[in-house]
Amino acid sequence: MSLPEVQDAVERLGCELDDIRRKAEERQAAAQSDLEAETPVLQTQVRAINERIKELQEKIGACRRERNAVFERQTEIEEAFDASVQHMRKTSALPNTQTLLDFMNGGKPVSSNRVSPMSPSSAGFFLDPRVEAGHADELALVAEEHSPYYLALPASISILLAKRRAEDAPETLGKRLRSVPSAMELVEKTIRFDELFNDRNARYKHRIVQYNEGWFILRCDEHDMHFPYRAALAAGSYLKAYAHNGPSAALPAVIEAFGIRVLGCDKEKAELNNERF
């Protein structure tokens, strides 16, 4: 190859390199222009999205507080109902005017409005095997609340309570909803008592309930639901609600669904934790 040919080849290579360099500069300039033009818009959109996220989080928090208030209200009216039952029991034993007059006249007092200690309606409720079957474990609910439903209830209230409990009874006579071992074996979540109690400074307060030989708190992690007051009854009502549509509000089903075993707990510690309830 002659010298002129070499010079021509070098010149062509230089032109090609200049063209490549020019295209690279144009590409960089275009990218920089897009960056400078769109960055402020994109940053504005990001700020708007962050604000929306914050608003939604606040709304979610408000909804959770509203939901908790609803369940607290439900607990209040259940307590009012229990109180009315106890009051009715006491007042039903009071003599009426005719009884007092008979007594003053030397007659044998017979109260016309007094409910016998074992009226047919209440006796039927407590002796019906369809009601008793599957509900021996509900005695734990009574132990928690310290407010059992007595035998000498007015017939209408006994029927109402029988109806409410009969809804939870298993269809097969004598078949229990859950045996104690099966319900206990399915409980896997645990928490240390010290972590739960946190020297009275826990963020969420939980009532500790005893079931069989264990100590438990009740919490729905799926919906972030806590049951601080009348825990077993509130959790049972919640279990049967539309969110879970559970088959029963009996304690084994409640423990299976929401139970968290409290490790390192005993009766003394449970009473200490439950002082505020």
PDB file of N, CA and C in Angstrom, residues 144-240:
ATOM      1  N   GLU A 144     -63.936 -17.258  83.743  1.00  0.00           N
ATOM      2  CA  GLU A 144     -63.249 -16.001  83.419  1.00  0.00           C
ATOM      3  C   GLU A 144     -64.061 -14.805  83.877  1.00  0.00           C
ATOM      4  N   GLU A 145     -65.377 -14.849  83.661  1.00  0.00           N
ATOM      5  CA  GLU A 145     -66.199 -13.669  83.907  1.00  0.00           C
ATOM      6  C   GLU A 145     -66.679 -13.571  85.348  1.00  0.00           C
ATOM      7  N   HIS A 146     -66.615 -14.688  86.111  1.00  0.00           N
ATOM      8  CA  HIS A 146     -67.097 -14.690  87.496  1.00  0.00           C
ATOM      9  C   HIS A 146     -68.564 -14.268  87.557  1.00  0.00           C
ATOM     10  N   SER A 147     -69.325 -14.540  86.507  1.00  0.00           N
ATOM     11  CA  SER A 147     -70.738 -14.169  86.514  1.00  0.00           C
ATOM     12  C   SER A 147     -71.545 -15.267  85.837  1.00  0.00           C
ATOM     13  N   PRO A 148     -71.680 -16.455  86.469  1.00  0.00           N
ATOM     14  CA  PRO A 148     -72.425 -17.545  85.842  1.00  0.00           C
ATOM     15  C   PRO A 148     -73.899 -17.229  85.768  1.00  0.00           C
ATOM     16  N   TYR A 149     -74.566 -17.853  84.811  1.00  0.00           N
ATOM     17  CA  TYR A 149     -76.006 -17.704  84.719  1.00  0.00           C
ATOM     18  C   TYR A 149     -76.639 -18.717  85.671  1.00  0.00           C
ATOM     19  N   TYR A 150     -77.370 -18.251  86.672  1.00  0.00           N
ATOM     20  CA  TYR A 150     -77.898 -19.111  87.712  1.00  0.00           C
ATOM     21  C   TYR A 150     -79.115 -19.872  87.215  1.00  0.00           C
ATOM     22  N   LEU A 151     -79.481 -20.892  87.972  1.00  0.00           N
ATOM     23  CA  LEU A 151     -80.617 -21.710  87.575  1.00  0.00           C
ATOM     24  C   LEU A 151     -81.929 -20.955  87.699  1.00  0.00           C
ATOM     25  N   ALA A 152     -82.075 -20.119  88.716  1.00  0.00           N
ATOM     26  CA  ALA A 152     -83.343 -19.453  88.982  1.00  0.00           C
ATOM     27  C   ALA A 152     -83.495 -18.207  88.141  1.00  0.00           C
ATOM     28  N   LEU A 153     -83.473 -18.357  86.818  1.00  0.00           N
ATOM     29  CA  LEU A 153     -83.670 -17.239  85.907  1.00  0.00           C
ATOM     30  C   LEU A 153     -85.105 -17.241  85.432  1.00  0.00           C
ATOM     31  N   PRO A 154     -85.660 -16.078  85.108  1.00  0.00           N
ATOM     32  CA  PRO A 154     -86.980 -16.049  84.482  1.00  0.00           C
ATOM     33  C   PRO A 154     -86.975 -16.891  83.219  1.00  0.00           C
ATOM     34  N   ALA A 155     -88.137 -17.458  82.905  1.00  0.00           N
ATOM     35  CA  ALA A 155     -88.218 -18.393  81.782  1.00  0.00           C
ATOM     36  C   ALA A 155     -87.784 -17.767  80.477  1.00  0.00           C
ATOM     37  N   SER A 156     -88.161 -16.499  80.249  1.00  0.00           N
ATOM     38  CA  SER A 156     -87.836 -15.854  78.975  1.00  0.00           C
ATOM     39  C   SER A 156     -86.337 -15.720  78.797  1.00  0.00           C
ATOM     40  N   ILE A 157     -85.625 -15.377  79.871  1.00  0.00           N
ATOM     41  CA  ILE A 157     -84.177 -15.228  79.788  1.00  0.00           C
ATOM     42  C   ILE A 157     -83.517 -16.590  79.616  1.00  0.00           C
ATOM     43  N   SER A 158     -84.038 -17.605  80.323  1.00  0.00           N
ATOM     44  CA  SER A 158     -83.475 -18.943  80.164  1.00  0.00           C
ATOM     45  C   SER A 158     -83.603 -19.427  78.734  1.00  0.00           C
ATOM     46  N   ILE A 159     -84.761 -19.152  78.126  1.00  0.00           N
ATOM     47  CA  ILE A 159     -84.970 -19.570  76.736  1.00  0.00           C
ATOM     48  C   ILE A 159     -84.004 -18.852  75.822  1.00  0.00           C
ATOM     49  N   LEU A 160     -83.803 -17.535  76.069  1.00  0.00           N
ATOM     50  CA  LEU A 160     -82.881 -16.762  75.242  1.00  0.00           C
ATOM     51  C   LEU A 160     -81.472 -17.311  75.338  1.00  0.00           C
ATOM     52  N   LEU A 161     -81.027 -17.591  76.572  1.00  0.00           N
ATOM     53  CA  LEU A 161     -79.678 -18.120  76.747  1.00  0.00           C
ATOM     54  C   LEU A 161     -79.562 -19.502  76.124  1.00  0.00           C
ATOM     55  N   ALA A 162     -80.597 -20.311  76.268  1.00  0.00           N
ATOM     56  CA  ALA A 162     -80.566 -21.638  75.664  1.00  0.00           C
ATOM     57  C   ALA A 162     -80.462 -21.552  74.156  1.00  0.00           C
ATOM     58  N   LYS A 163     -81.179 -20.588  73.580  1.00  0.00           N
ATOM     59  CA  LYS A 163     -81.134 -20.413  72.127  1.00  0.00           C
ATOM     60  C   LYS A 163     -79.751 -20.001  71.682  1.00  0.00           C
ATOM     61  N   ARG A 164     -79.124 -19.054  72.420  1.00  0.00           N
ATOM     62  CA  ARG A 164     -77.792 -18.585  72.046  1.00  0.00           C
ATOM     63  C   ARG A 164     -76.782 -19.716  72.133  1.00  0.00           C
ATOM     64  N   ARG A 165     -76.873 -20.547  73.189  1.00  0.00           N
ATOM     65  CA  ARG A 165     -75.916 -21.635  73.319  1.00  0.00           C
ATOM     66  C   ARG A 165     -76.219 -22.762  72.338  1.00  0.00           C
ATOM     67  N   ALA A 166     -77.506 -22.989  72.045  1.00  0.00           N
ATOM     68  CA  ALA A 166     -77.859 -24.068  71.130  1.00  0.00           C
ATOM     69  C   ALA A 166     -77.313 -23.827  69.741  1.00  0.00           C
ATOM     70  N   GLU A 167     -77.113 -22.539  69.373  1.00  0.00           N
ATOM     71  CA  GLU A 167     -76.550 -22.227  68.063  1.00  0.00           C
ATOM     72  C   GLU A 167     -75.141 -22.775  67.919  1.00  0.00           C
ATOM     73  N   ASP A 168     -74.432 -22.913  69.051  1.00  0.00           N
ATOM     74  CA  ASP A 168     -73.060 -23.407  69.015  1.00  0.00           C
ATOM     75  C   ASP A 168     -72.971 -24.920  69.168  1.00  0.00           C
ATOM     76  N   ALA A 169     -74.089 -25.594  69.497  1.00  0.00           N
ATOM     77  CA  ALA A 169     -74.048 -27.029  69.767  1.00  0.00           C
ATOM     78  C   ALA A 169     -73.776 -27.807  68.498  1.00  0.00           C
ATOM     79  N   PRO A 170     -72.978 -28.866  68.541  1.00  0.00           N
ATOM     80  CA  PRO A 170     -72.727 -29.684  67.346  1.00  0.00           C
ATOM     81  C   PRO A 170     -73.992 -30.396  66.911  1.00  0.00           C
ATOM     82  N   GLU A 171     -74.095 -30.711  65.612  1.00  0.00           N
ATOM     83  CA  GLU A 171     -75.290 -31.334  65.084  1.00  0.00           C
ATOM     84  C   GLU A 171     -75.449 -32.759  65.601  1.00  0.00           C
ATOM     85  N   THR A 172     -74.360 -33.485  65.743  1.00  0.00           N
ATOM     86  CA  THR A 172     -74.426 -34.868  66.189  1.00  0.00           C
ATOM     87  C   THR A 172     -74.510 -34.919  67.703  1.00  0.00           C
ATOM     88  N   LEU A 173     -75.522 -35.608  68.227  1.00  0.00           N
ATOM     89  CA  LEU A 173     -75.732 -35.684  69.660  1.00  0.00           C
ATOM     90  C   LEU A 173     -74.539 -36.342  70.333  1.00  0.00           C
ATOM     91  N   GLY A 174     -74.044 -35.694  71.374  1.00  0.00           N
ATOM     92  CA  GLY A 174     -72.950 -36.249  72.151  1.00  0.00           C
ATOM     93  C   GLY A 174     -71.591 -36.023  71.555  1.00  0.00           C
ATOM     94  N   LYS A 175     -71.531 -35.413  70.385  1.00  0.00           N
ATOM     95  CA  LYS A 175     -70.233 -35.172  69.744  1.00  0.00           C
ATOM     96  C   LYS A 175     -69.737 -33.799  70.122  1.00  0.00           C
ATOM     97  N   ARG A 176     -68.547 -33.699  70.654  1.00  0.00           N
ATOM     98  CA  ARG A 176     -68.015 -32.417  71.090  1.00  0.00           C
ATOM     99  C   ARG A 176     -67.388 -31.688  69.924  1.00  0.00           C
ATOM    100  N   LEU A 177     -67.442 -30.368  70.005  1.00  0.00           N
ATOM    101  CA  LEU A 177     -66.873 -29.550  68.933  1.00  0.00           C
ATOM    102  C   LEU A 177     -65.375 -29.767  68.816  1.00  0.00           C
ATOM    103  N   ARG A 178     -64.665 -29.663  69.894  1.00  0.00           N
ATOM    104  CA  ARG A 178     -63.220 -29.875  69.917  1.00  0.00           C
ATOM    105  C   ARG A 178     -62.877 -30.548  71.239  1.00  0.00           C
ATOM    106  N   SER A 179     -62.032 -31.514  71.219  1.00  0.00           N
ATOM    107  CA  SER A 179     -61.540 -32.074  72.461  1.00  0.00           C
ATOM    108  C   SER A 179     -60.422 -31.198  72.978  1.00  0.00           C
ATOM    109  N   VAL A 180     -60.200 -31.264  74.275  1.00  0.00           N
ATOM    110  CA  VAL A 180     -59.174 -30.412  74.868  1.00  0.00           C
ATOM    111  C   VAL A 180     -57.801 -30.659  74.257  1.00  0.00           C
ATOM    112  N   PRO A 181     -57.371 -31.911  74.080  1.00  0.00           N
ATOM    113  CA  PRO A 181     -56.034 -32.122  73.506  1.00  0.00           C
ATOM    114  C   PRO A 181     -55.889 -31.564  72.105  1.00  0.00           C
ATOM    115  N   SER A 182     -56.914 -31.754  71.238  1.00  0.00           N
ATOM    116  CA  SER A 182     -56.761 -31.283  69.864  1.00  0.00           C
ATOM    117  C   SER A 182     -56.648 -29.777  69.807  1.00  0.00           C
ATOM    118  N   ALA A 183     -57.442 -29.083  70.626  1.00  0.00           N
ATOM    119  CA  ALA A 183     -57.363 -27.625  70.621  1.00  0.00           C
ATOM    120  C   ALA A 183     -56.022 -27.152  71.153  1.00  0.00           C
ATOM    121  N   MET A 184     -55.515 -27.819  72.183  1.00  0.00           N
ATOM    122  CA  MET A 184     -54.248 -27.397  72.772  1.00  0.00           C
ATOM    123  C   MET A 184     -53.087 -27.674  71.819  1.00  0.00           C
ATOM    124  N   GLU A 185     -53.150 -28.820  71.124  1.00  0.00           N
ATOM    125  CA  GLU A 185     -52.043 -29.180  70.247  1.00  0.00           C
ATOM    126  C   GLU A 185     -51.908 -28.234  69.073  1.00  0.00           C
ATOM    127  N   LEU A 186     -53.033 -27.625  68.650  1.00  0.00           N
ATOM    128  CA  LEU A 186     -52.995 -26.752  67.486  1.00  0.00           C
ATOM    129  C   LEU A 186     -52.499 -25.351  67.817  1.00  0.00           C
ATOM    130  N   VAL A 187     -52.357 -25.043  69.092  1.00  0.00           N
ATOM    131  CA  VAL A 187     -51.875 -23.723  69.481  1.00  0.00           C
ATOM    132  C   VAL A 187     -50.361 -23.714  69.396  1.00  0.00           C
ATOM    133  N   GLU A 188     -49.794 -22.927  68.507  1.00  0.00           N
ATOM    134  CA  GLU A 188     -48.355 -22.913  68.291  1.00  0.00           C
ATOM    135  C   GLU A 188     -47.718 -21.586  68.693  1.00  0.00           C
ATOM    136  N   LYS A 189     -48.470 -20.504  68.644  1.00  0.00           N
ATOM    137  CA  LYS A 189     -47.896 -19.204  68.942  1.00  0.00           C
ATOM    138  C   LYS A 189     -47.704 -19.050  70.444  1.00  0.00           C
ATOM    139  N   THR A 190     -46.592 -18.429  70.819  1.00  0.00           N
ATOM    140  CA  THR A 190     -46.292 -18.225  72.229  1.00  0.00           C
ATOM    141  C   THR A 190     -45.745 -16.822  72.441  1.00  0.00           C
ATOM    142  N   ILE A 191     -45.802 -16.382  73.694  1.00  0.00           N
ATOM    143  CA  ILE A 191     -45.220 -15.108  74.086  1.00  0.00           C
ATOM    144  C   ILE A 191     -44.800 -15.231  75.541  1.00  0.00           C
ATOM    145  N   ARG A 192     -43.684 -14.631  75.894  1.00  0.00           N
ATOM    146  CA  ARG A 192     -43.220 -14.654  77.277  1.00  0.00           C
ATOM    147  C   ARG A 192     -44.055 -13.692  78.108  1.00  0.00           C
ATOM    148  N   PHE A 193     -44.297 -14.067  79.368  1.00  0.00           N
ATOM    149  CA  PHE A 193     -45.095 -13.200  80.227  1.00  0.00           C
ATOM    150  C   PHE A 193     -44.434 -11.843  80.404  1.00  0.00           C
ATOM    151  N   ASP A 194     -43.112 -11.834  80.604  1.00  0.00           N
ATOM    152  CA  ASP A 194     -42.416 -10.565  80.802  1.00  0.00           C
ATOM    153  C   ASP A 194     -42.575  -9.653  79.595  1.00  0.00           C
ATOM    154  N   GLU A 195     -42.533 -10.231  78.410  1.00  0.00           N
ATOM    155  CA  GLU A 195     -42.718  -9.436  77.190  1.00  0.00           C
ATOM    156  C   GLU A 195     -44.147  -8.913  77.095  1.00  0.00           C
ATOM    157  N   LEU A 196     -45.111  -9.745  77.481  1.00  0.00           N
ATOM    158  CA  LEU A 196     -46.515  -9.341  77.430  1.00  0.00           C
ATOM    159  C   LEU A 196     -46.822  -8.262  78.458  1.00  0.00           C
ATOM    160  N   PHE A 197     -46.374  -8.469  79.683  1.00  0.00           N
ATOM    161  CA  PHE A 197     -46.684  -7.545  80.777  1.00  0.00           C
ATOM    162  C   PHE A 197     -45.868  -6.261  80.673  1.00  0.00           C
ATOM    163  N   ASN A 198     -44.582  -6.411  80.340  1.00  0.00           N
ATOM    164  CA  ASN A 198     -43.684  -5.270  80.123  1.00  0.00           C
ATOM    165  C   ASN A 198     -43.741  -4.270  81.276  1.00  0.00           C
ATOM    166  N   ASP A 199     -43.747  -4.802  82.492  1.00  0.00           N
ATOM    167  CA  ASP A 199     -43.746  -3.948  83.681  1.00  0.00           C
ATOM    168  C   ASP A 199     -44.885  -2.922  83.632  1.00  0.00           C
ATOM    169  N   ARG A 200     -46.060  -3.383  83.218  1.00  0.00           N
ATOM    170  CA  ARG A 200     -47.292  -2.575  83.123  1.00  0.00           C
ATOM    171  C   ARG A 200     -47.249  -1.541  82.004  1.00  0.00           C
ATOM    172  N   ASN A 201     -46.267  -1.618  81.130  1.00  0.00           N
ATOM    173  CA  ASN A 201     -46.128  -0.603  80.075  1.00  0.00           C
ATOM    174  C   ASN A 201     -46.340  -1.189  78.682  1.00  0.00           C
ATOM    175  N   ALA A 202     -47.052  -2.292  78.587  1.00  0.00           N
ATOM    176  CA  ALA A 202     -47.292  -2.897  77.275  1.00  0.00           C
ATOM    177  C   ALA A 202     -48.140  -1.971  76.410  1.00  0.00           C
ATOM    178  N   ARG A 203     -47.837  -1.962  75.119  1.00  0.00           N
ATOM    179  CA  ARG A 203     -48.596  -1.115  74.195  1.00  0.00           C
ATOM    180  C   ARG A 203     -50.057  -1.549  74.133  1.00  0.00           C
ATOM    181  N   TYR A 204     -50.277  -2.866  74.063  1.00  0.00           N
ATOM    182  CA  TYR A 204     -51.633  -3.409  74.061  1.00  0.00           C
ATOM    183  C   TYR A 204     -51.824  -4.220  75.334  1.00  0.00           C
ATOM    184  N   LYS A 205     -52.946  -4.012  75.989  1.00  0.00           N
ATOM    185  CA  LYS A 205     -53.276  -4.757  77.194  1.00  0.00           C
ATOM    186  C   LYS A 205     -54.123  -5.968  76.809  1.00  0.00           C
ATOM    187  N   HIS A 206     -53.741  -7.127  77.319  1.00  0.00           N
ATOM    188  CA  HIS A 206     -54.475  -8.356  77.029  1.00  0.00           C
ATOM    189  C   HIS A 206     -54.874  -9.022  78.340  1.00  0.00           C
ATOM    190  N   ARG A 207     -56.087  -9.490  78.389  1.00  0.00           N
ATOM    191  CA  ARG A 207     -56.514 -10.282  79.528  1.00  0.00           C
ATOM    192  C   ARG A 207     -56.024 -11.718  79.343  1.00  0.00           C
ATOM    193  N   ILE A 208     -55.412 -12.277  80.366  1.00  0.00           N
ATOM    194  CA  ILE A 208     -54.926 -13.653  80.318  1.00  0.00           C
ATOM    195  C   ILE A 208     -56.045 -14.577  80.794  1.00  0.00           C
ATOM    196  N   VAL A 209     -56.336 -15.603  80.006  1.00  0.00           N
ATOM    197  CA  VAL A 209     -57.361 -16.574  80.373  1.00  0.00           C
ATOM    198  C   VAL A 209     -56.705 -17.939  80.538  1.00  0.00           C
ATOM    199  N   GLN A 210     -57.277 -18.731  81.428  1.00  0.00           N
ATOM    200  CA  GLN A 210     -56.758 -20.077  81.661  1.00  0.00           C
ATOM    201  C   GLN A 210     -57.611 -21.080  80.907  1.00  0.00           C
ATOM    202  N   TYR A 211     -56.951 -21.992  80.227  1.00  0.00           N
ATOM    203  CA  TYR A 211     -57.657 -23.067  79.526  1.00  0.00           C
ATOM    204  C   TYR A 211     -56.923 -24.365  79.791  1.00  0.00           C
ATOM    205  N   ASN A 212     -57.625 -25.305  80.384  1.00  0.00           N
ATOM    206  CA  ASN A 212     -57.015 -26.554  80.798  1.00  0.00           C
ATOM    207  C   ASN A 212     -55.850 -26.244  81.741  1.00  0.00           C
ATOM    208  N   GLU A 213     -54.626 -26.589  81.385  1.00  0.00           N
ATOM    209  CA  GLU A 213     -53.474 -26.303  82.238  1.00  0.00           C
ATOM    210  C   GLU A 213     -52.644 -25.144  81.702  1.00  0.00           C
ATOM    211  N   GLY A 214     -53.112 -24.467  80.671  1.00  0.00           N
ATOM    212  CA  GLY A 214     -52.323 -23.407  80.049  1.00  0.00           C
ATOM    213  C   GLY A 214     -52.922 -22.037  80.267  1.00  0.00           C
ATOM    214  N   TRP A 215     -52.100 -21.017  79.996  1.00  0.00           N
ATOM    215  CA  TRP A 215     -52.510 -19.616  80.102  1.00  0.00           C
ATOM    216  C   TRP A 215     -52.366 -18.990  78.716  1.00  0.00           C
ATOM    217  N   PHE A 216     -53.387 -18.225  78.314  1.00  0.00           N
ATOM    218  CA  PHE A 216     -53.425 -17.724  76.946  1.00  0.00           C
ATOM    219  C   PHE A 216     -53.908 -16.276  76.905  1.00  0.00           C
ATOM    220  N   ILE A 217     -53.474 -15.567  75.857  1.00  0.00           N
ATOM    221  CA  ILE A 217     -54.137 -14.338  75.454  1.00  0.00           C
ATOM    222  C   ILE A 217     -54.781 -14.619  74.106  1.00  0.00           C
ATOM    223  N   LEU A 218     -55.743 -13.777  73.728  1.00  0.00           N
ATOM    224  CA  LEU A 218     -56.474 -13.972  72.481  1.00  0.00           C
ATOM    225  C   LEU A 218     -56.235 -12.782  71.574  1.00  0.00           C
ATOM    226  N   ARG A 219     -55.800 -13.061  70.349  1.00  0.00           N
ATOM    227  CA  ARG A 219     -55.490 -11.988  69.400  1.00  0.00           C
ATOM    228  C   ARG A 219     -55.648 -12.514  67.977  1.00  0.00           C
ATOM    229  N   CYS A 220     -56.285 -11.706  67.123  1.00  0.00           N
ATOM    230  CA  CYS A 220     -56.428 -12.055  65.705  1.00  0.00           C
ATOM    231  C   CYS A 220     -55.353 -11.309  64.929  1.00  0.00           C
ATOM    232  N   ASP A 221     -54.277 -12.012  64.584  1.00  0.00           N
ATOM    233  CA  ASP A 221     -53.188 -11.381  63.841  1.00  0.00           C
ATOM    234  C   ASP A 221     -53.591 -11.058  62.409  1.00  0.00           C
ATOM    235  N   GLU A 222     -54.537 -11.809  61.862  1.00  0.00           N
ATOM    236  CA  GLU A 222     -54.950 -11.580  60.470  1.00  0.00           C
ATOM    237  C   GLU A 222     -55.556 -10.201  60.293  1.00  0.00           C
ATOM    238  N   HIS A 223     -56.353  -9.756  61.278  1.00  0.00           N
ATOM    239  CA  HIS A 223     -57.017  -8.458  61.177  1.00  0.00           C
ATOM    240  C   HIS A 223     -56.530  -7.481  62.252  1.00  0.00           C
ATOM    241  N   ASP A 224     -55.424  -7.815  62.925  1.00  0.00           N
ATOM    242  CA  ASP A 224     -54.859  -6.944  63.961  1.00  0.00           C
ATOM    243  C   ASP A 224     -55.919  -6.578  64.994  1.00  0.00           C
ATOM    244  N   MET A 225     -56.628  -7.587  65.494  1.00  0.00           N
ATOM    245  CA  MET A 225     -57.710  -7.373  66.445  1.00  0.00           C
ATOM    246  C   MET A 225     -57.285  -7.870  67.824  1.00  0.00           C
ATOM    247  N   HIS A 226     -57.496  -7.013  68.836  1.00  0.00           N
ATOM    248  CA  HIS A 226     -57.169  -7.355  70.213  1.00  0.00           C
ATOM    249  C   HIS A 226     -58.460  -7.429  71.026  1.00  0.00           C
ATOM    250  N   PHE A 227     -58.450  -8.243  72.068  1.00  0.00           N
ATOM    251  CA  PHE A 227     -59.627  -8.427  72.900  1.00  0.00           C
ATOM    252  C   PHE A 227     -59.246  -8.169  74.358  1.00  0.00           C
ATOM    253  N   PRO A 228     -59.140  -6.917  74.770  1.00  0.00           N
ATOM    254  CA  PRO A 228     -58.672  -6.623  76.120  1.00  0.00           C
ATOM    255  C   PRO A 228     -59.701  -6.924  77.202  1.00  0.00           C
ATOM    256  N   TYR A 229     -60.983  -6.668  76.937  1.00  0.00           N
ATOM    257  CA  TYR A 229     -62.015  -6.835  77.952  1.00  0.00           C
ATOM    258  C   TYR A 229     -62.901  -8.034  77.599  1.00  0.00           C
ATOM    259  N   ARG A 230     -63.249  -8.836  78.635  1.00  0.00           N
ATOM    260  CA  ARG A 230     -64.097 -10.012  78.432  1.00  0.00           C
ATOM    261  C   ARG A 230     -63.596 -10.785  77.218  1.00  0.00           C
ATOM    262  N   ALA A 231     -62.323 -11.131  77.279  1.00  0.00           N
ATOM    263  CA  ALA A 231     -61.608 -11.605  76.093  1.00  0.00           C
ATOM    264  C   ALA A 231     -62.281 -12.804  75.440  1.00  0.00           C
ATOM    265  N   ALA A 232     -62.639 -13.819  76.220  1.00  0.00           N
ATOM    266  CA  ALA A 232     -63.168 -15.043  75.623  1.00  0.00           C
ATOM    267  C   ALA A 232     -64.504 -14.803  74.941  1.00  0.00           C
ATOM    268  N   LEU A 233     -65.395 -14.052  75.598  1.00  0.00           N
ATOM    269  CA  LEU A 233     -66.703 -13.791  74.997  1.00  0.00           C
ATOM    270  C   LEU A 233     -66.577 -12.911  73.763  1.00  0.00           C
ATOM    271  N   ALA A 234     -65.752 -11.860  73.855  1.00  0.00           N
ATOM    272  CA  ALA A 234     -65.576 -10.966  72.707  1.00  0.00           C
ATOM    273  C   ALA A 234     -64.941 -11.706  71.533  1.00  0.00           C
ATOM    274  N   ALA A 235     -63.931 -12.526  71.824  1.00  0.00           N
ATOM    275  CA  ALA A 235     -63.283 -13.286  70.751  1.00  0.00           C
ATOM    276  C   ALA A 235     -64.232 -14.317  70.160  1.00  0.00           C
ATOM    277  N   GLY A 236     -65.084 -14.913  71.001  1.00  0.00           N
ATOM    278  CA  GLY A 236     -66.062 -15.859  70.482  1.00  0.00           C
ATOM    279  C   GLY A 236     -67.056 -15.205  69.547  1.00  0.00           C
ATOM    280  N   SER A 237     -67.531 -14.018  69.934  1.00  0.00           N
ATOM    281  CA  SER A 237     -68.450 -13.284  69.062  1.00  0.00           C
ATOM    282  C   SER A 237     -67.761 -12.903  67.760  1.00  0.00           C
ATOM    283  N   TYR A 238     -66.500 -12.477  67.868  1.00  0.00           N
ATOM    284  CA  TYR A 238     -65.754 -12.075  66.667  1.00  0.00           C
ATOM    285  C   TYR A 238     -65.501 -13.275  65.762  1.00  0.00           C
ATOM    286  N   LEU A 239     -65.243 -14.440  66.364  1.00  0.00           N
ATOM    287  CA  LEU A 239     -64.969 -15.637  65.572  1.00  0.00           C
ATOM    288  C   LEU A 239     -66.174 -16.022  64.722  1.00  0.00           C
ATOM    289  N   LYS A 240     -67.378 -15.816  65.252  1.00  0.00           N
ATOM    290  CA  LYS A 240     -68.583 -16.186  64.510  1.00  0.00           C
ATOM    291  C   LYS A 240     -69.037 -15.091  63.558  1.00  0.00           C
TER     292      LYS A 240
END
